[in-house]
GROMACS .gro file of C-alpha atoms in nm:
model
  429
    1MET     CA    1   1.572  -0.145   3.307
    2SER     CA    2   1.921  -0.236   3.423
    3SER     CA    3   2.214  -0.285   3.189
    4SER     CA    4   2.367  -0.627   3.133
    5PRO     CA    5   2.594  -0.789   2.870
    6THR     CA    6   2.280  -0.880   2.674
    7SER     CA    7   2.106  -0.551   2.751
    8PRO     CA    8   2.364  -0.278   2.684
    9ALA     CA    9   2.304   0.081   2.787
   10ILE     CA   10   2.238   0.290   2.476
   11ALA     CA   11   2.241   0.661   2.397
   12VAL     CA   12   2.062   0.795   2.089
   13VAL     CA   13   2.213   1.130   1.991
   14GLY     CA   14   1.962   1.339   1.797
   15LEU     CA   15   1.585   1.313   1.852
   16GLY     CA   16   1.438   1.415   1.521
   17TYR     CA   17   1.243   1.212   1.265
   18VAL     CA   18   1.503   0.935   1.280
   19GLY     CA   19   1.630   0.935   1.637
   20LEU     CA   20   1.306   0.957   1.831
   21PRO     CA   21   1.125   0.657   1.677
   22LEU     CA   22   1.446   0.455   1.706
   23ALA     CA   23   1.498   0.551   2.070
   24VAL     CA   24   1.139   0.468   2.164
   25VAL     CA   25   1.159   0.123   2.004
   26LEU     CA   26   1.501   0.052   2.157
   27ALA     CA   27   1.371   0.149   2.500
   28LYS     CA   28   1.136  -0.150   2.488
   29HIS     CA   29   1.440  -0.378   2.508
   30PHE     CA   30   1.732  -0.175   2.649
   31PRO     CA   31   1.805   0.108   2.893
   32VAL     CA   32   1.812   0.410   2.660
   33VAL     CA   33   1.887   0.778   2.703
   34GLY     CA   34   1.766   1.000   2.420
   35PHE     CA   35   1.980   1.313   2.384
   36ASP     CA   36   1.923   1.629   2.185
   37ILE     CA   37   2.100   1.965   2.207
   38ASP     CA   38   1.764   2.141   2.157
   39ARG     CA   39   1.639   2.187   2.514
   40GLY     CA   40   1.299   2.302   2.389
   41ARG     CA   41   1.262   1.984   2.186
   42VAL     CA   42   1.345   1.770   2.489
   43GLU     CA   43   1.102   1.960   2.711
   44GLU     CA   44   0.826   1.913   2.455
   45LEU     CA   45   0.896   1.541   2.438
   46GLN     CA   46   0.893   1.515   2.816
   47GLN     CA   47   0.539   1.656   2.802
   48GLY     CA   48   0.446   1.395   2.540
   49ASP     CA   49   0.446   1.639   2.248
   50ASP     CA   50   0.630   1.524   1.935
   51ARG     CA   51   0.612   1.806   1.682
   52THR     CA   52   0.715   1.565   1.404
   53ARG     CA   53   0.399   1.359   1.469
   54GLU     CA   54   0.594   1.036   1.443
   55ILE     CA   55   0.525   0.920   1.801
   56GLU     CA   56   0.184   0.955   1.966
   57ALA     CA   57   0.167   1.126   2.308
   58GLU     CA   58   0.042   0.814   2.487
   59ARG     CA   59   0.320   0.601   2.344
   60LEU     CA   60   0.581   0.860   2.433
   61LYS     CA   61   0.459   0.900   2.790
   62ALA     CA   62   0.447   0.523   2.840
   63SER     CA   63   0.804   0.471   2.716
   64SER     CA   64   1.093   0.402   2.955
   65LEU     CA   65   1.310   0.628   2.736
   66ARG     CA   66   1.506   0.879   2.943
   67LEU     CA   67   1.516   1.216   2.770
   68SER     CA   68   1.797   1.467   2.819
   69SER     CA   69   1.964   1.776   2.676
   70ASP     CA   70   2.249   1.751   2.927
   71PRO     CA   71   2.574   1.599   2.790
   72ALA     CA   72   2.653   1.485   3.147
   73ASP     CA   73   2.398   1.206   3.093
   74LEU     CA   74   2.598   1.052   2.808
   75PRO     CA   75   2.921   0.909   2.960
   76GLY     CA   76   2.939   0.535   3.031
   77GLN     CA   77   2.702   0.408   2.761
   78ALA     CA   78   2.790   0.084   2.584
   79ILE     CA   79   2.651   0.197   2.248
   80TYR     CA   80   2.607   0.547   2.104
   81ILE     CA   81   2.383   0.589   1.801
   82VAL     CA   82   2.420   0.917   1.613
   83THR     CA   83   2.107   1.022   1.420
   84VAL     CA   84   2.168   1.388   1.340
   85PRO     CA   85   2.083   1.556   1.006
   86THR     CA   86   2.329   1.573   0.719
   87PRO     CA   87   2.215   1.866   0.501
   88VAL     CA   88   2.386   2.051   0.217
   89ASP     CA   89   2.479   2.419   0.209
   90GLU     CA   90   2.363   2.684  -0.038
   91GLN     CA   91   2.610   2.551  -0.295
   92ASN     CA   92   2.480   2.194  -0.245
   93VAL     CA   93   2.804   2.091  -0.078
   94PRO     CA   94   2.765   1.838   0.208
   95ASP     CA   95   2.736   2.014   0.542
   96LEU     CA   96   2.891   1.783   0.800
   97LYS     CA   97   2.874   2.031   1.087
   98PRO     CA   98   2.592   1.844   1.270
   99VAL     CA   99   2.764   1.506   1.246
  100ARG     CA  100   3.100   1.657   1.344
  101SER     CA  101   2.939   1.828   1.642
  102ALA     CA  102   2.766   1.508   1.751
  103SER     CA  103   3.096   1.324   1.720
  104ARG     CA  104   3.262   1.579   1.948
  105THR     CA  105   2.983   1.534   2.201
  106VAL     CA  106   3.021   1.157   2.198
  107GLY     CA  107   3.400   1.187   2.209
  108GLN     CA  108   3.378   1.399   2.522
  109ALA     CA  109   3.145   1.142   2.677
  110LEU     CA  110   3.396   0.866   2.599
  111LYS     CA  111   3.671   1.075   2.758
  112THR     CA  112   3.467   1.125   3.075
  113LYS     CA  113   3.377   0.759   3.109
  114ALA     CA  114   3.418   0.496   2.840
  115ALA     CA  115   3.253   0.157   2.874
  116PRO     CA  116   3.493  -0.123   2.772
  117GLY     CA  117   3.464  -0.175   2.396
  118ALA     CA  118   3.207   0.103   2.352
  119ILE     CA  119   3.055   0.123   2.004
  120VAL     CA  120   2.965   0.442   1.819
  121VAL     CA  121   2.711   0.379   1.544
  122TYR     CA  122   2.617   0.635   1.280
  123GLU     CA  123   2.276   0.630   1.112
  124SER     CA  124   2.306   0.970   0.942
  125THR     CA  125   2.324   0.954   0.563
  126VAL     CA  126   2.678   1.027   0.445
  127TYR     CA  127   2.906   0.947   0.154
  128PRO     CA  128   3.133   0.643   0.186
  129GLY     CA  129   3.423   0.714   0.419
  130VAL     CA  130   3.272   0.973   0.652
  131THR     CA  131   3.229   0.738   0.948
  132GLU     CA  132   3.585   0.606   0.947
  133ASP     CA  133   3.779   0.893   0.792
  134ILE     CA  134   3.607   1.194   0.953
  135CYS     CA  135   3.407   1.082   1.257
  136GLY     CA  136   3.656   0.829   1.389
  137PRO     CA  137   3.944   1.078   1.414
  138ILE     CA  138   3.717   1.332   1.589
  139LEU     CA  139   3.618   1.070   1.845
  140GLU     CA  140   3.983   0.983   1.900
  141GLU     CA  141   4.087   1.347   1.939
  142LEU     CA  142   3.815   1.436   2.190
  143SER     CA  143   3.832   1.115   2.391
  144GLY     CA  144   4.207   1.054   2.390
  145LEU     CA  145   4.124   0.690   2.311
  146LYS     CA  146   4.226   0.466   2.023
  147CYS     CA  147   3.964   0.377   1.763
  148GLY     CA  148   3.961   0.002   1.699
  149ARG     CA  149   4.106  -0.074   2.041
  150ASP     CA  150   3.933   0.133   2.311
  151PHE     CA  151   3.613   0.200   2.116
  152PHE     CA  152   3.472   0.085   1.784
  153LEU     CA  153   3.271   0.221   1.493
  154GLY     CA  154   2.954   0.096   1.330
  155TYR     CA  155   2.710   0.211   1.066
  156SER     CA  156   2.344   0.129   1.014
  157PRO     CA  157   2.168   0.361   0.768
  158GLU     CA  158   1.833   0.506   0.870
  159ARG     CA  159   1.534   0.420   0.657
  160ILE     CA  160   1.271   0.642   0.816
  161ASN     CA  161   1.005   0.767   0.577
  162PRO     CA  162   0.828   1.060   0.749
  163GLY     CA  163   0.456   1.004   0.779
  164ASP     CA  164   0.483   0.636   0.680
  165LYS     CA  165   0.307   0.423   0.944
  166VAL     CA  166   0.374   0.098   0.757
  167HIS     CA  167   0.751   0.091   0.700
  168THR     CA  168   0.842   0.181   1.057
  169VAL     CA  169   1.178   0.117   1.221
  170ASP     CA  170   1.049  -0.197   1.390
  171LYS     CA  171   0.940  -0.355   1.060
  172ILE     CA  172   1.211  -0.271   0.806
  173THR     CA  173   1.523  -0.465   0.712
  174LYS     CA  174   1.819  -0.309   0.889
  175VAL     CA  175   2.154  -0.288   0.710
  176VAL     CA  176   2.434  -0.321   0.967
  177ALA     CA  177   2.813  -0.291   0.946
  178GLY     CA  178   3.083  -0.288   1.210
  179GLN     CA  179   3.451  -0.206   1.230
  180THR     CA  180   3.516  -0.571   1.317
  181PRO     CA  181   3.308  -0.888   1.275
  182GLU     CA  182   3.252  -0.892   1.651
  183VAL     CA  183   3.116  -0.537   1.648
  184ALA     CA  184   2.893  -0.618   1.352
  185ALA     CA  185   2.755  -0.920   1.540
  186LYS     CA  186   2.678  -0.709   1.848
  187LEU     CA  187   2.498  -0.451   1.639
  188ALA     CA  188   2.310  -0.720   1.449
  189ASP     CA  189   2.191  -0.858   1.781
  190MET     CA  190   2.083  -0.516   1.905
  191TYR     CA  191   1.897  -0.413   1.590
  192GLY     CA  192   1.764  -0.765   1.543
  193ARG     CA  193   1.576  -0.737   1.869
  194ILE     CA  194   1.380  -0.432   1.757
  195THR     CA  195   1.281  -0.517   1.400
  196SER     CA  196   1.080  -0.797   1.246
  197GLY     CA  197   1.224  -0.713   0.903
  198GLY     CA  198   1.555  -0.890   0.956
  199ILE     CA  199   1.919  -0.785   0.939
  200HIS     CA  200   2.148  -0.752   0.639
  201LEU     CA  201   2.513  -0.763   0.736
  202ALA     CA  202   2.718  -0.546   0.500
  203PRO     CA  203   3.083  -0.654   0.463
  204ASN     CA  204   3.217  -0.318   0.583
  205ILE     CA  205   3.115   0.032   0.688
  206LYS     CA  206   3.184   0.200   0.352
  207THR     CA  207   2.956  -0.050   0.178
  208ALA     CA  208   2.674   0.028   0.421
  209GLU     CA  209   2.727   0.403   0.374
  210ALA     CA  210   2.719   0.359  -0.003
  211ALA     CA  211   2.405   0.147   0.008
  212LYS     CA  212   2.216   0.419   0.188
  213VAL     CA  213   2.325   0.706  -0.030
  214ILE     CA  214   2.231   0.526  -0.355
  215GLU     CA  215   1.884   0.433  -0.225
  216ASN     CA  216   1.775   0.795  -0.241
  217ALA     CA  217   1.986   0.881  -0.545
  218GLN     CA  218   1.808   0.606  -0.737
  219ARG     CA  219   1.466   0.745  -0.645
  220ASP     CA  220   1.578   1.096  -0.734
  221ILE     CA  221   1.691   0.988  -1.081
  222ASN     CA  222   1.370   0.798  -1.149
  223ILE     CA  223   1.156   1.094  -1.042
  224ALA     CA  224   1.368   1.323  -1.260
  225PHE     CA  225   1.292   1.105  -1.561
  226ILE     CA  226   0.919   1.128  -1.491
  227ASN     CA  227   0.945   1.504  -1.442
  228GLU     CA  228   1.122   1.539  -1.774
  229ILE     CA  229   0.862   1.336  -1.961
  230ALA     CA  230   0.591   1.545  -1.792
  231MET     CA  231   0.748   1.853  -1.951
  232ILE     CA  232   0.758   1.678  -2.291
  233PHE     CA  233   0.404   1.545  -2.272
  234GLY     CA  234   0.282   1.886  -2.157
  235LYS     CA  235   0.407   2.032  -2.486
  236LEU     CA  236   0.235   1.747  -2.673
  237GLY     CA  237  -0.095   1.796  -2.494
  238ILE     CA  238  -0.086   1.444  -2.350
  239SER     CA  239  -0.179   1.360  -1.991
  240THR     CA  240   0.131   1.230  -1.813
  241HIS     CA  241  -0.091   1.049  -1.563
  242ASP     CA  242  -0.280   0.872  -1.843
  243VAL     CA  243   0.051   0.769  -1.997
  244LEU     CA  244   0.182   0.638  -1.663
  245GLU     CA  245  -0.137   0.440  -1.604
  246ALA     CA  246  -0.103   0.276  -1.943
  247ALA     CA  247   0.270   0.206  -1.907
  248GLY     CA  248   0.213   0.081  -1.551
  249THR     CA  249   0.024  -0.221  -1.682
  250LYS     CA  250   0.361  -0.371  -1.780
  251TRP     CA  251   0.487  -0.594  -1.499
  252ASN     CA  252   0.831  -0.438  -1.468
  253PHE     CA  253   0.746  -0.072  -1.520
  254LEU     CA  254   0.862   0.138  -1.224
  255LYS     CA  255   0.576   0.348  -1.090
  256PHE     CA  256   0.692   0.699  -1.008
  257GLN     CA  257   0.495   1.024  -1.022
  258PRO     CA  258   0.598   1.374  -1.132
  259GLY     CA  259   0.629   1.649  -0.874
  260LEU     CA  260   0.849   1.862  -0.653
  261VAL     CA  261   1.139   1.683  -0.483
  262GLY     CA  262   1.238   1.840  -0.154
  263GLY     CA  263   1.291   1.724   0.200
  264HIS     CA  264   1.603   1.612   0.380
  265CYS     CA  265   1.666   1.283   0.194
  266ILE     CA  266   1.592   1.249  -0.177
  267GLY     CA  267   1.658   1.616  -0.246
  268VAL     CA  268   1.987   1.613  -0.053
  269ASP     CA  269   2.157   1.273  -0.043
  270PRO     CA  270   2.253   1.254  -0.414
  271TYR     CA  271   2.472   1.560  -0.362
  272TYR     CA  272   2.672   1.364  -0.103
  273LEU     CA  273   2.756   1.092  -0.352
  274ALA     CA  274   2.824   1.343  -0.630
  275HIS     CA  275   3.053   1.542  -0.400
  276ARG     CA  276   3.261   1.239  -0.314
  277ALA     CA  277   3.273   1.139  -0.681
  278GLU     CA  278   3.409   1.483  -0.774
  279GLU     CA  279   3.677   1.450  -0.506
  280LEU     CA  280   3.783   1.127  -0.677
  281GLY     CA  281   3.797   1.293  -1.017
  282HIS     CA  282   3.469   1.156  -1.151
  283HIS     CA  283   3.190   1.386  -1.268
  284ALA     CA  284   2.858   1.226  -1.166
  285ARG     CA  285   2.666   1.315  -1.482
  286ILE     CA  286   2.347   1.114  -1.432
  287ILE     CA  287   2.316   1.196  -1.063
  288LEU     CA  288   2.366   1.570  -1.115
  289SER     CA  289   2.143   1.578  -1.424
  290GLY     CA  290   1.864   1.427  -1.219
  291ARG     CA  291   1.923   1.683  -0.946
  292ALA     CA  292   1.919   1.968  -1.198
  293ILE     CA  293   1.582   1.856  -1.338
  294ASN     CA  294   1.423   1.810  -0.998
  295ASP     CA  295   1.567   2.131  -0.854
  296GLY     CA  296   1.429   2.316  -1.157
  297MET     CA  297   1.072   2.188  -1.121
  298SER     CA  298   0.960   2.475  -0.896
  299GLN     CA  299   1.056   2.728  -1.163
  300TYR     CA  300   0.897   2.515  -1.436
  301VAL     CA  301   0.567   2.490  -1.249
  302ALA     CA  302   0.570   2.862  -1.167
  303GLU     CA  303   0.625   2.959  -1.531
  304THR     CA  304   0.363   2.713  -1.653
  305VAL     CA  305   0.101   2.840  -1.410
  306SER     CA  306   0.195   3.202  -1.478
  307ALA     CA  307   0.137   3.152  -1.851
  308ARG     CA  308  -0.220   3.041  -1.778
  309VAL     CA  309  -0.326   3.335  -1.562
  310LYS     CA  310  -0.341   3.711  -1.605
  311PRO     CA  311  -0.048   3.934  -1.503
  312GLY     CA  312  -0.047   4.008  -1.132
  313ALA     CA  313  -0.286   3.724  -1.058
  314LYS     CA  314  -0.395   3.630  -0.707
  315ILE     CA  315  -0.279   3.272  -0.651
  316LEU     CA  316  -0.355   3.042  -0.359
  317VAL     CA  317  -0.094   2.774  -0.296
  318LEU     CA  318  -0.219   2.477  -0.096
  319GLY     CA  319   0.058   2.306   0.101
  320LEU     CA  320   0.407   2.411   0.204
  321THR     CA  321   0.562   2.103   0.366
  322PHE     CA  322   0.801   1.892   0.160
  323LYS     CA  323   0.556   1.599   0.131
  324GLU     CA  324   0.199   1.503   0.206
  325ASP     CA  325   0.058   1.454   0.554
  326VAL     CA  326   0.373   1.553   0.747
  327PRO     CA  327   0.460   1.887   0.916
  328ASP     CA  328   0.823   1.881   0.796
  329LEU     CA  329   0.924   2.206   0.622
  330ARG     CA  330   1.289   2.122   0.564
  331ASN     CA  331   1.406   2.190   0.208
  332SER     CA  332   1.054   2.263   0.089
  333LYS     CA  333   1.048   2.315  -0.286
  334VAL     CA  334   0.705   2.472  -0.251
  335ALA     CA  335   0.883   2.767  -0.092
  336ASP     CA  336   1.089   2.798  -0.411
  337LEU     CA  337   0.767   2.777  -0.614
  338VAL     CA  338   0.608   3.058  -0.411
  339ASN     CA  339   0.914   3.277  -0.454
  340ALA     CA  340   0.920   3.210  -0.828
  341LEU     CA  341   0.552   3.304  -0.864
  342THR     CA  342   0.613   3.622  -0.664
  343LYS     CA  343   0.908   3.717  -0.886
  344LEU     CA  344   0.680   3.669  -1.187
  345GLY     CA  345   0.459   3.944  -1.046
  346HIS     CA  346   0.181   3.745  -0.881
  347SER     CA  347   0.027   3.788  -0.538
  348VAL     CA  348   0.056   3.458  -0.351
  349ALA     CA  349  -0.129   3.334  -0.044
  350ILE     CA  350  -0.029   3.006   0.123
  351HIS     CA  351  -0.227   2.763   0.334
  352ASP     CA  352  -0.107   2.446   0.505
  353PRO     CA  353  -0.295   2.279   0.793
  354LEU     CA  354   0.010   2.084   0.909
  355ALA     CA  355   0.294   2.337   0.882
  356ASP     CA  356   0.400   2.550   1.177
  357ALA     CA  357   0.335   2.916   1.094
  358GLN     CA  358   0.628   3.045   1.301
  359GLU     CA  359   0.867   2.797   1.140
  360ALA     CA  360   0.745   2.892   0.793
  361GLU     CA  361   0.810   3.258   0.866
  362HIS     CA  362   1.148   3.188   1.028
  363GLU     CA  363   1.278   2.951   0.760
  364TYR     CA  364   1.136   3.109   0.445
  365GLY     CA  365   0.990   3.446   0.541
  366LEU     CA  366   0.647   3.320   0.431
  367MET     CA  367   0.317   3.389   0.607
  368LEU     CA  368   0.054   3.116   0.625
  369SER     CA  369  -0.318   3.187   0.597
  370PRO     CA  370  -0.471   3.035   0.911
  371ARG     CA  371  -0.810   2.924   0.780
  372LEU     CA  372  -0.909   2.788   0.442
  373ASP     CA  373  -1.280   2.858   0.500
  374GLN     CA  374  -1.205   3.230   0.508
  375LEU     CA  375  -1.036   3.231   0.167
  376ALA     CA  376  -1.209   3.290  -0.168
  377GLY     CA  377  -1.187   3.457  -0.507
  378PHE     CA  378  -0.841   3.361  -0.637
  379ASP     CA  379  -0.739   3.371  -1.000
  380ALA     CA  380  -0.566   3.037  -0.948
  381VAL     CA  381  -0.563   2.764  -0.687
  382LEU     CA  382  -0.249   2.553  -0.692
  383ALA     CA  383  -0.256   2.219  -0.508
  384ALA     CA  384   0.114   2.182  -0.431
  385VAL     CA  385   0.110   1.919  -0.154
  386PRO     CA  386  -0.154   1.641  -0.154
  387HIS     CA  387  -0.246   1.653   0.215
  388ASP     CA  388  -0.555   1.446   0.297
  389PRO     CA  389  -0.761   1.759   0.380
  390TYR     CA  390  -0.694   1.889   0.029
  391ARG     CA  391  -0.791   1.559  -0.130
  392ALA     CA  392  -1.121   1.589   0.056
  393ILE     CA  393  -1.202   1.940  -0.069
  394ASP     CA  394  -1.543   1.929  -0.239
  395ASP     CA  395  -1.646   2.089  -0.565
  396ALA     CA  396  -1.830   2.371  -0.390
  397THR     CA  397  -1.517   2.471  -0.199
  398LEU     CA  398  -1.310   2.469  -0.515
  399ALA     CA  399  -1.572   2.683  -0.685
  400ARG     CA  400  -1.553   2.930  -0.394
  401LEU     CA  401  -1.175   2.946  -0.397
  402VAL     CA  402  -1.130   3.016  -0.769
  403VAL     CA  403  -1.302   3.290  -0.969
  404PRO     CA  404  -1.495   3.215  -1.291
  405GLY     CA  405  -1.242   3.174  -1.569
  406GLY     CA  406  -0.972   3.097  -1.314
  407LEU     CA  407  -0.726   2.812  -1.298
  408VAL     CA  408  -0.709   2.501  -1.085
  409ALA     CA  409  -0.349   2.376  -1.098
  410ASP     CA  410  -0.307   2.024  -0.964
  411LEU     CA  411   0.055   1.913  -0.920
  412LYS     CA  412  -0.017   1.561  -0.796
  413GLY     CA  413  -0.348   1.483  -0.965
  414ILE     CA  414  -0.555   1.482  -0.644
  415TRP     CA  415  -0.857   1.634  -0.822
  416ARG     CA  416  -0.813   1.441  -1.143
  417GLY     CA  417  -1.150   1.321  -1.264
  418ARG     CA  418  -1.344   1.588  -1.074
  419THR     CA  419  -1.629   1.764  -1.251
  420LEU     CA  420  -1.526   2.127  -1.227
  421PRO     CA  421  -1.739   2.423  -1.339
  422LYS     CA  422  -1.715   2.474  -1.713
  423ASN     CA  423  -1.573   2.823  -1.666
  424VAL     CA  424  -1.277   2.694  -1.459
  425ASN     CA  425  -0.958   2.583  -1.632
  426TYR     CA  426  -0.771   2.277  -1.511
  427TRP     CA  427  -0.398   2.202  -1.538
  428ILE     CA  428  -0.223   1.894  -1.410
  429LEU     CA  429   0.152   1.833  -1.402
   0.00000   0.00000   0.00000
């Protein structure tokens, strides 16, 4: 596909859960180069293998997307879209190293060859001000060009939900903001061609940045409330799920479920907003309280399960990824749960049919059991992640996995309503 004023050449920088689906959809309408610094990742994609399972092999092989790990393929693009991760460090302080590095890469590309009026768009979740106050100056420094004259900034927050095949990038409403009204209009046209969900033009970049960061902070706070009431109702001997079903009959009740909150979005993004608030002299009490509750759930679950089993119990944890039916291990709170159970003196085995065993060992030092059918005789079975294969486990398999008098611990209620053997105890969060 050749480039034209109505078909600008585009580079997507970062080919993870966000960048790859975006690049594939864009490539249906524009000439697109997808760039990632991970050569192994690019080589896998060139063979049609997407380890994130977001894009099927046939779809990837049929795409006109040009894949590269060579920065020499980046100069001369009309639009650069940065989709790199924005994690936090061990102290929960925003780690902007990936977005700074990507900005340097794009800045060098602009220096080598800048298309007239090139636009650099950020989709990475950040606190308000990062695009203009941090990324813009890096682009200027590396390119030797003037932001707002030689190149321009834009922001369009990603809304990828890993594993979600309904709310895909070509169906969602896209929030778009540009450094100038003209830039915003160009970006609205570009994104408008790839999504049927419409475009929302934010008045400025900081507003668009803020909109994204509060989307996940809001969910985090709501889940924290449900987690807290789960702790309260547990002490009262009331089923949280029964309570939520009853309350959910009211038309405006928000339906959230208790559980572990990990991953690279909900468990991370609120810290970005809280960090910026602290810089401005405001202590983000509600945001940080929600984070404290959700970050403490792994320890709470570990202690609750430990109190229901014998000392030194053998426990099987089912699931390690941060959410159901995805292979993503980033910021897995199940890993924290396993470590907490181990510190409480228990012997823990882990199984996950979707997680990569080498990644689990590299990231968390945890070994995965390869086959569930070879496991049996545990004092407790803890369903941590509601993968479809675990939902489908039959009563006979459960009876094999847990010893008589043992415990079935069900974090997400996937076996709620099952008829378990009378000599098996059942606990649900």
